[in-house]
mmCIF file of C-alpha atoms in Angstrom:
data_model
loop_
_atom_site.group_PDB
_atom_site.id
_atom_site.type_symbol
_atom_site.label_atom_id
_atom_site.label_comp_id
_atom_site.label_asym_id
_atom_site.label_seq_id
_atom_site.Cartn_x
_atom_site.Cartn_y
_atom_site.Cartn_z
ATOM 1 C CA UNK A 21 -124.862 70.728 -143.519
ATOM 2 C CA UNK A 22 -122.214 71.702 -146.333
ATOM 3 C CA UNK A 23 -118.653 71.217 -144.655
ATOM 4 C CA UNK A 24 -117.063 73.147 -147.066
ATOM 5 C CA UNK A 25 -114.228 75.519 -145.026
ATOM 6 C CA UNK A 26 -115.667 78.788 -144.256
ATOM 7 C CA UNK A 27 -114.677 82.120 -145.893
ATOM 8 C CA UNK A 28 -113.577 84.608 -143.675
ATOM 9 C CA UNK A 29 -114.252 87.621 -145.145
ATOM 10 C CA UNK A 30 -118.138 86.218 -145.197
ATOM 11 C CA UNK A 31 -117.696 85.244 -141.671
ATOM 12 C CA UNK A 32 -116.673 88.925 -141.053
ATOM 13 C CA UNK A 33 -119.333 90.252 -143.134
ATOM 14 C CA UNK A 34 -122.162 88.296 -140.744
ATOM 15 C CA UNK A 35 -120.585 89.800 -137.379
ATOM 16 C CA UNK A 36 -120.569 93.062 -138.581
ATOM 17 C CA UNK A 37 -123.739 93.158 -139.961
ATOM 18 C CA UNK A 38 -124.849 92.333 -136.504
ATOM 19 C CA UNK A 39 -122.590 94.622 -134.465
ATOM 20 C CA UNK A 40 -123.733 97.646 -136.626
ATOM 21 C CA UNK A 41 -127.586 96.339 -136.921
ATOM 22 C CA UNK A 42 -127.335 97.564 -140.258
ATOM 23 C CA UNK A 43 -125.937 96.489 -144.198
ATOM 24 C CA UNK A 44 -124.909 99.993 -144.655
ATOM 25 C CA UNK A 45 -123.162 100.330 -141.847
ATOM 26 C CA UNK A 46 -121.275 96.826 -141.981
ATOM 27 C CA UNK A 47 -120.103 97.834 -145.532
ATOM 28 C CA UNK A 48 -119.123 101.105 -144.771
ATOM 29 C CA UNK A 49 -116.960 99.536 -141.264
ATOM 30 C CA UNK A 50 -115.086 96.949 -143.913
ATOM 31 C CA UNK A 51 -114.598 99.299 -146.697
ATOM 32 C CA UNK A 52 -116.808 97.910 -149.496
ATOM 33 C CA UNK A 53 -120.474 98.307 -150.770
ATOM 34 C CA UNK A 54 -123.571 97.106 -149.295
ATOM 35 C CA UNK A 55 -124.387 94.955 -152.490
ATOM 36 C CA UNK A 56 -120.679 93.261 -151.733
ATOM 37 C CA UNK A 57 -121.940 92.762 -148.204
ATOM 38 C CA UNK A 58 -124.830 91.124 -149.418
ATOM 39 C CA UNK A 59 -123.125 89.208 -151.250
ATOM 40 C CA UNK A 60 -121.353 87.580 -148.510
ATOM 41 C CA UNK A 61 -123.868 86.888 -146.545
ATOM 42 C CA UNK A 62 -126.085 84.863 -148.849
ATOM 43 C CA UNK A 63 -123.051 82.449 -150.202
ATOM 44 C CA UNK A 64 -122.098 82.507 -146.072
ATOM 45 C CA UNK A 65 -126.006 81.134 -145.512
ATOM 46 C CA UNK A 66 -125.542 78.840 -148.648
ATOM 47 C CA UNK A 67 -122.587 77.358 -147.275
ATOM 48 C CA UNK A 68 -123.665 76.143 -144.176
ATOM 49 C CA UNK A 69 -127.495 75.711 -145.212
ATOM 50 C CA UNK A 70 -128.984 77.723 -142.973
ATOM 51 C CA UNK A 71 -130.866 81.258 -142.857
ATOM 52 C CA UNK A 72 -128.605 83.647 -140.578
ATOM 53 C CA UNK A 73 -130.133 86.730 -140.347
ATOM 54 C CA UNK A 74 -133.561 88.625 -140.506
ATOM 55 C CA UNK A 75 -133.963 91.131 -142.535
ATOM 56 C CA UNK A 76 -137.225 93.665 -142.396
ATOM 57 C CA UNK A 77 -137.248 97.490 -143.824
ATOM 58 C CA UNK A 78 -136.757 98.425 -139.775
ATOM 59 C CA UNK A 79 -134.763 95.637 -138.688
ATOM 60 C CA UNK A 80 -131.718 93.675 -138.936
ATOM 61 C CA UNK A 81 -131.962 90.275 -136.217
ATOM 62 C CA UNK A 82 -130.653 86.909 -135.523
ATOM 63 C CA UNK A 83 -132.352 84.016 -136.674
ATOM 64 C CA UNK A 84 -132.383 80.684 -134.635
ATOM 65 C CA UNK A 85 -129.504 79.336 -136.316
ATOM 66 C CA UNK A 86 -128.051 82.708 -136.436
ATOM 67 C CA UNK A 87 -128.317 82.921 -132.518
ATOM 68 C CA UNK A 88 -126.514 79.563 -132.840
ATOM 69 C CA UNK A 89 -123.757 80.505 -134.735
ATOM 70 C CA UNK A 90 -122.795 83.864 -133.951
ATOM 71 C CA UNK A 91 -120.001 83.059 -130.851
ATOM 72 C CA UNK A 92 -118.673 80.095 -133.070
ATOM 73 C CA UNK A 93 -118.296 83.067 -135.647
ATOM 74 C CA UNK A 94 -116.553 85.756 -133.401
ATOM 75 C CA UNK A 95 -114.406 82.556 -131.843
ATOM 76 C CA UNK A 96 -113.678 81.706 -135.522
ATOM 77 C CA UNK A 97 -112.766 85.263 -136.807
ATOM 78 C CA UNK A 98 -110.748 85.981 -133.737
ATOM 79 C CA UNK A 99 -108.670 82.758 -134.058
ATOM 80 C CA UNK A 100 -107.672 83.769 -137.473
ATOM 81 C CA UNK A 101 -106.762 87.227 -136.984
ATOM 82 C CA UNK A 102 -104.345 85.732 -133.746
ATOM 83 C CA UNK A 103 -102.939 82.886 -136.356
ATOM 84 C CA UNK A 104 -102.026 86.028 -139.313
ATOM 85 C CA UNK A 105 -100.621 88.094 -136.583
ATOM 86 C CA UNK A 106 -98.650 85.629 -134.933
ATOM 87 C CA UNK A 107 -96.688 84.816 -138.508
ATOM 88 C CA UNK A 108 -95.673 88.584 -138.274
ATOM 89 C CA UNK A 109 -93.538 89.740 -136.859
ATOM 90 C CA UNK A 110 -93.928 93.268 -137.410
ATOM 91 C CA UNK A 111 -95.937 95.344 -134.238
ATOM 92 C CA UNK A 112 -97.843 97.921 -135.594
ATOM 93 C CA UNK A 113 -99.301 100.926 -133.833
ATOM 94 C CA UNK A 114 -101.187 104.605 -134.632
ATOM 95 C CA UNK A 115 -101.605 107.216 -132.709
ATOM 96 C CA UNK A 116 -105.394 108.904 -132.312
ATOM 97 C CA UNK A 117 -106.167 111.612 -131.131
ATOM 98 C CA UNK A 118 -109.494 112.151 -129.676
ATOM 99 C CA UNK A 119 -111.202 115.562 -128.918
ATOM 100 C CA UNK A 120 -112.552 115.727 -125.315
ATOM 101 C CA UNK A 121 -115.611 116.854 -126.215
ATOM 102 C CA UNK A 122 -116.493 113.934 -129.369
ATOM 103 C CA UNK A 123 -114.539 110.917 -127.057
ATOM 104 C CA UNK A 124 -118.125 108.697 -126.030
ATOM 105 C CA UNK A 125 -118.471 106.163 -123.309
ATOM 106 C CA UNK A 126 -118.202 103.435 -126.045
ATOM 107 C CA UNK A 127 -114.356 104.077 -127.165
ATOM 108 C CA UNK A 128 -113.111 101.672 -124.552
ATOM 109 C CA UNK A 129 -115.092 98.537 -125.906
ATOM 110 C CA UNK A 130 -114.468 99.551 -129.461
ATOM 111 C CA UNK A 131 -110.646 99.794 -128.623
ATOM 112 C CA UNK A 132 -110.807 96.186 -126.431
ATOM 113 C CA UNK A 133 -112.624 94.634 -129.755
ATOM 114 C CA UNK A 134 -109.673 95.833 -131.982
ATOM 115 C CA UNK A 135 -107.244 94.975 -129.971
ATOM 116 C CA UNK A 136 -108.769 91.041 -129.854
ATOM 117 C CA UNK A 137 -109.148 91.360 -133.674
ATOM 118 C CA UNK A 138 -105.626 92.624 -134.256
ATOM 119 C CA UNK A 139 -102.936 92.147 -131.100
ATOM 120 C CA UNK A 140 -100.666 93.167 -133.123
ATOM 121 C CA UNK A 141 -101.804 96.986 -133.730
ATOM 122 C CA UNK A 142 -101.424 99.135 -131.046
ATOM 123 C CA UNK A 143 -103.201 102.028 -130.896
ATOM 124 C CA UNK A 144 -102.516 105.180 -128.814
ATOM 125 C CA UNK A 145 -105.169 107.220 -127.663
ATOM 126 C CA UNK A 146 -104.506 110.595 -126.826
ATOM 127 C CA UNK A 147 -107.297 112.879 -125.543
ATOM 128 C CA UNK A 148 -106.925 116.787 -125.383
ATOM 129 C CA UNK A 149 -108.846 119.614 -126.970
ATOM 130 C CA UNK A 150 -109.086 119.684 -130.084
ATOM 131 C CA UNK A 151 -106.634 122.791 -130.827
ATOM 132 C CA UNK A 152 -103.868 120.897 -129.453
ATOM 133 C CA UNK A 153 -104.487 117.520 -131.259
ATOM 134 C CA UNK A 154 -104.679 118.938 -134.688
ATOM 135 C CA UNK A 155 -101.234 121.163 -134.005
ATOM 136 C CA UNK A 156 -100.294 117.342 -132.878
ATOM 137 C CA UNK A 157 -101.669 116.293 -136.172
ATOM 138 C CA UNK A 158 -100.120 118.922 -138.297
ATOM 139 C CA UNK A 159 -96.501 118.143 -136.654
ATOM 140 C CA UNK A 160 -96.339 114.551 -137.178
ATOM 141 C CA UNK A 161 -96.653 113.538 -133.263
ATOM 142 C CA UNK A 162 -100.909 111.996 -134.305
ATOM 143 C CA UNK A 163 -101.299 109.806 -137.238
ATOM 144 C CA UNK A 164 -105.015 110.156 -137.013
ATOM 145 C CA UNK A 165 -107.191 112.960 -135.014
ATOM 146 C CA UNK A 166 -111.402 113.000 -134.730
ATOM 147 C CA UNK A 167 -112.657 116.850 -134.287
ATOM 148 C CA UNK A 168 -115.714 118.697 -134.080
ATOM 149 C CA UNK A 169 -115.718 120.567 -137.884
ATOM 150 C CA UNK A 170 -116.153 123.859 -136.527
ATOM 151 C CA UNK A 171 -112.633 123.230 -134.496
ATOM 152 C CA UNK A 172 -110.778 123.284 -137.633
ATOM 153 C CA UNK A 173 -111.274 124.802 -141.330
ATOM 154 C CA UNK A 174 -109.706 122.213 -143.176
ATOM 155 C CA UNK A 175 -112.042 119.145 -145.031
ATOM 156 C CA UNK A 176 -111.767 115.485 -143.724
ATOM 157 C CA UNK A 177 -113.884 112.638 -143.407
ATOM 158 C CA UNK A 178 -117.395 113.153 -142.419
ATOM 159 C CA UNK A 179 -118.141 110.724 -139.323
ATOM 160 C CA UNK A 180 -121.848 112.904 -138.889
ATOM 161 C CA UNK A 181 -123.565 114.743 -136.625
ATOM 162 C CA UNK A 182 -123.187 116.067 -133.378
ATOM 163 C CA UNK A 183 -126.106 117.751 -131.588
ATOM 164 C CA UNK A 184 -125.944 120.051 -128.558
ATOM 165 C CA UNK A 185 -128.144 120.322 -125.471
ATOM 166 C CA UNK A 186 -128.722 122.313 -121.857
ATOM 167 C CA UNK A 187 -128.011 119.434 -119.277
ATOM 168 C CA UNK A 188 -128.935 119.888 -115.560
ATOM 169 C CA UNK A 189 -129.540 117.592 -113.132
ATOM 170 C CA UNK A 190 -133.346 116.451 -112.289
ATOM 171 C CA UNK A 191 -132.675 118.568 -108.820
ATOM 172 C CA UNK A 192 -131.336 121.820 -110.462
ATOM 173 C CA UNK A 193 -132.866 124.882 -108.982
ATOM 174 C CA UNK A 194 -132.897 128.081 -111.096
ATOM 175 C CA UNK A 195 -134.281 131.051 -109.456
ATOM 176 C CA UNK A 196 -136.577 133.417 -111.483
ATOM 177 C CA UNK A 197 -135.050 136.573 -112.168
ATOM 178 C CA UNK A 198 -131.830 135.491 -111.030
ATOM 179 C CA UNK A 199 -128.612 134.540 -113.618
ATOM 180 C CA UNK A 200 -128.327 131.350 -115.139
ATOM 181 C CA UNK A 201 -126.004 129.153 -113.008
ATOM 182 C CA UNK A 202 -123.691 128.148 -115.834
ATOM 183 C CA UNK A 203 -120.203 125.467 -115.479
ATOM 184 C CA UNK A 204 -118.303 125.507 -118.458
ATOM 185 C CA UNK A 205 -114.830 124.550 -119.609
ATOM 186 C CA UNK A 206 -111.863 127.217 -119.814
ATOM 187 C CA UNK A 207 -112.377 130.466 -121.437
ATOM 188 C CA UNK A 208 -110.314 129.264 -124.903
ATOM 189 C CA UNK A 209 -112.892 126.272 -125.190
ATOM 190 C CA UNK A 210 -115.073 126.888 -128.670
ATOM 191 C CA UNK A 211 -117.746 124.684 -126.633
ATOM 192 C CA UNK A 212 -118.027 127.362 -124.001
ATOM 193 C CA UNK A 213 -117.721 130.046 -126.486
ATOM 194 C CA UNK A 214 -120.718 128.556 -128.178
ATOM 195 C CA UNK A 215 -123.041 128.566 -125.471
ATOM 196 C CA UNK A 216 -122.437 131.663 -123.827
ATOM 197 C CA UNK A 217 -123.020 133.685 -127.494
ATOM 198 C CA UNK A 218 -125.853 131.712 -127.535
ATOM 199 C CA UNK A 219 -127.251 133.221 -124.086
ATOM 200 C CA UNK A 220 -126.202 136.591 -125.141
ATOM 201 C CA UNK A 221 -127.903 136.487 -128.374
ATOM 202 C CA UNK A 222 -131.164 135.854 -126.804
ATOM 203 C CA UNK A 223 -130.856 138.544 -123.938
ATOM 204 C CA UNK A 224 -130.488 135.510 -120.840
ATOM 205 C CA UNK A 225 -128.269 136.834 -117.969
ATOM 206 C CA UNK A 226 -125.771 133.582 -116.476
ATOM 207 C CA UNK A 227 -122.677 133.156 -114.088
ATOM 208 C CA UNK A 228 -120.100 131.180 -114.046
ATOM 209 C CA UNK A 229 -120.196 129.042 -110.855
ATOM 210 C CA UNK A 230 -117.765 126.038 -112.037
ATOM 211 C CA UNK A 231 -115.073 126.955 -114.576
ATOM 212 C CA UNK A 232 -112.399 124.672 -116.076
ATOM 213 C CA UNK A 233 -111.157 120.983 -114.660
ATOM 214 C CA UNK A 234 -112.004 118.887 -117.775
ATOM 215 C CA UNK A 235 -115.351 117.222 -118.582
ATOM 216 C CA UNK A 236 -114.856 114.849 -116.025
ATOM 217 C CA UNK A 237 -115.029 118.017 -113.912
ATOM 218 C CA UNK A 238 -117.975 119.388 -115.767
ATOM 219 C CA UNK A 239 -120.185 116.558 -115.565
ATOM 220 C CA UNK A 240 -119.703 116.059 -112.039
ATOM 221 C CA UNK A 241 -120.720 119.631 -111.147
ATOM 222 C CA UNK A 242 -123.671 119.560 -113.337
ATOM 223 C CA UNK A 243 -124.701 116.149 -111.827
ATOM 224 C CA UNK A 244 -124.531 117.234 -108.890
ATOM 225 C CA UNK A 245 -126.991 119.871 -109.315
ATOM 226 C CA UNK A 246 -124.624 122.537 -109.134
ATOM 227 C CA UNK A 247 -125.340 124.505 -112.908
ATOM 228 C CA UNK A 248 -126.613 123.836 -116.015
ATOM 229 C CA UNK A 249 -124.062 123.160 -119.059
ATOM 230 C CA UNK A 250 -123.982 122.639 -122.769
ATOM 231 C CA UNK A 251 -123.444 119.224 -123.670
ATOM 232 C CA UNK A 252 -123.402 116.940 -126.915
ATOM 233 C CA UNK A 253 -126.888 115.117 -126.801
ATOM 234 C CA UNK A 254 -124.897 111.591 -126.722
ATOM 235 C CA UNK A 255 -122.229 112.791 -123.900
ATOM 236 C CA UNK A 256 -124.717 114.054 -121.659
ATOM 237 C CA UNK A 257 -123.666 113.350 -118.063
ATOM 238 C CA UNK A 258 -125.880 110.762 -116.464
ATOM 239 C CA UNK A 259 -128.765 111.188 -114.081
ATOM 240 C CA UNK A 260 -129.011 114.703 -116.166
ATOM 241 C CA UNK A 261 -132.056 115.573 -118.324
ATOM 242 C CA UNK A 262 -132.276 118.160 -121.277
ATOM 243 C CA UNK A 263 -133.683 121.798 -119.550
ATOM 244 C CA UNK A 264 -133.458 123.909 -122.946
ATOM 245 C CA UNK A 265 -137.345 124.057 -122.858
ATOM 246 C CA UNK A 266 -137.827 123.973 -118.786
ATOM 247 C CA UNK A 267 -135.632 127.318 -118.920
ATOM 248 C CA UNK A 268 -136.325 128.736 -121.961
ATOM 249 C CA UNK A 269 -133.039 128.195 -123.748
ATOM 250 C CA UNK A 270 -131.959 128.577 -126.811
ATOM 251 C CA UNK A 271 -131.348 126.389 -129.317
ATOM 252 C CA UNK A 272 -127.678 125.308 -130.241
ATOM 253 C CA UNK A 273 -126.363 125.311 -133.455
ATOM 254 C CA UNK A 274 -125.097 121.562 -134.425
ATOM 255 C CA UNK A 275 -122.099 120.208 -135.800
ATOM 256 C CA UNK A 276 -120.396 117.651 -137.664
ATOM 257 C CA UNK A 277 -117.794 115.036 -136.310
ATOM 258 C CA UNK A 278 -114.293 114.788 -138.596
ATOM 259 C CA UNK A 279 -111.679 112.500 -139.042
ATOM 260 C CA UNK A 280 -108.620 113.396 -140.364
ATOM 261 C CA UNK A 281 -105.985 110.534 -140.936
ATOM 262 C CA UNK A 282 -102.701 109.990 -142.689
ATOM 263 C CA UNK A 283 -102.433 106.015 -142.169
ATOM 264 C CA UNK A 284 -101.342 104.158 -145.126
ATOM 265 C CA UNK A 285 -101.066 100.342 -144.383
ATOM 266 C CA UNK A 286 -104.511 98.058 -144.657
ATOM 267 C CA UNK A 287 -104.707 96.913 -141.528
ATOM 268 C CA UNK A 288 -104.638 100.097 -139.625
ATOM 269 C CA UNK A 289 -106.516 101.795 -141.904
ATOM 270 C CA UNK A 290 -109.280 98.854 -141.633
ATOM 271 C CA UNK A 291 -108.974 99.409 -137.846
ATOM 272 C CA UNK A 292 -109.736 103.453 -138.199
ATOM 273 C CA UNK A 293 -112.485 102.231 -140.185
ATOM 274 C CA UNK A 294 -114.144 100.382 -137.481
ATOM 275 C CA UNK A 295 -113.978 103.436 -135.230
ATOM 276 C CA UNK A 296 -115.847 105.380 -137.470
ATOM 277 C CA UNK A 297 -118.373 103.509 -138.899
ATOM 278 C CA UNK A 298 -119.086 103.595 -134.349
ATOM 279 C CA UNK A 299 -119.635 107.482 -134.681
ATOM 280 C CA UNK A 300 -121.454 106.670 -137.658
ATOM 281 C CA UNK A 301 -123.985 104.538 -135.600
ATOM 282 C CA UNK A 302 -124.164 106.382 -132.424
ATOM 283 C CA UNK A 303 -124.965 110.258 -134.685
ATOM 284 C CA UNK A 304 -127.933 108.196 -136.383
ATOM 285 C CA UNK A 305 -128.732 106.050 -133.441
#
């Protein structure tokens, strides 16, 4: 093996080609071009003599030695990032804002894996509709806010699609000729707003039999078999299946996630970055 001392920025490059299953992805994550990417990797695989990754059309994989190497990697990247923060002594920190209805299941991992790649950022996640955040935004109390697009007129970053669905439990029980049993957030919600012009429009009769409470509120009702509700396809509540068809729904018109930021330093910008190129993934996955 070639003991030359390992670049870090290739070292990075490998991980998050992994993490994101995907070139594109990776590049977009670390703020450069796939061909840079690329790049990396191969003088990375030169270095040590080894192949490190797989790379079909389809499908982006481990090799042996990759498999190998990968912990060493993370250990190595990790112990890097602690050694550059530790010589400053400047704690940074942002403040996100996160729209109730966008925030997925996978935020809490993402946030763990920054903060073990940067200790020294901080970042503060605030979760409210998305109304409030951008009037956060707009004051100076969020540095950083991720919206549906048709919450706000303004342009920002593009983070991609967000599809909508009719969730109900596997149990539900509509009765023909009877209203749909409908739970949906307050009345000023655009969400609920949405999906009851949506019912109207195609002539459907419903009632409200859970208003209000949050999501977490929501989702319980609706997985408890309690109504049907309109949810982003990736949010969906679990142990609840998609009932457009079942009932005879109609369809609901999609979206686009958007990030709207006004960090300035590298580091928490790069950090931002990261949580993106995650919506990224999960709107293509």
């Amino acid at each position: 093996m070639n003991r030359m001392a390992l670049d870090v920025e290739s070292v990075k490059a490998f991980i998050y080609i992994i993490d994101f299953q995907s070139f594109t992805k990776a590049a977009d994550a670390l703020g450069t071009t796939q061909g840079a990417i690329s790049v990396k990797l191969r003088r990375l695989e030169e270095r040590l003599g080894y192949k490190l990754i797989e790379r079909t059309p389809r499908l982006v994989r481990l090799s042996a030695q990759g498999t190998v190497f990968i912990n060493a990697a993370r250990e190595f990247i990790a112990a890097h990032d602690r050694a550059i923060a530790a010589l400053s002594c400047e704690c940074r920190r942002f403040r996100l804002g996160i729209a109730e209805h966008v925030a997925g299941p996978e935020i809490p991992a993402l946030l763990a894996k920054l903060n073990e790649r940067d200790p020294a950022l901080t970042i503060e996640i605030r979760l409210e509709n998305s109304t409030q955040l951008l009037e956060a935004f707009d004051s100076g109390e969020l540095d950083a806010v991720i919206v549906r697009q048709d919450d706000d007129y303004r342009s920002g970053e593009d983070l991609g699609p967000e599809h909508f669905g009719w969730f109900a439990a596997s149990n539900f029980h509509q009765q023909q000729g009877k209203p749909l049993k409908l739970a949906s957030l307050a009345p000023c919600c655009r969400s609920r707003n949405i999906a009851i012009d949506a019912l109207d429009n195609a002539g459907i009769e419903w009632v409200e039999v859970f208003v209000g409470g949050g999501n977490v509120a929501i989702m319980a009702a609706v997985s408890a078999g309690l109504a049907v509700s309109a949810f982003s396809c990736r949010l969906a509540p679990p142990n609840t299946i998609e009932v457009g068809k079942k009932f005879e729904l109609p369809d609901l018109p999609s979206s686009r996630i958007i990030l709207h930021s006004k960090l300035t330093d590298q580091r928490s910008k790069e950090a931002l970055r990261t949580l993106a190129a995650a919506y990224r993934e999960h709107g293509t996955s």
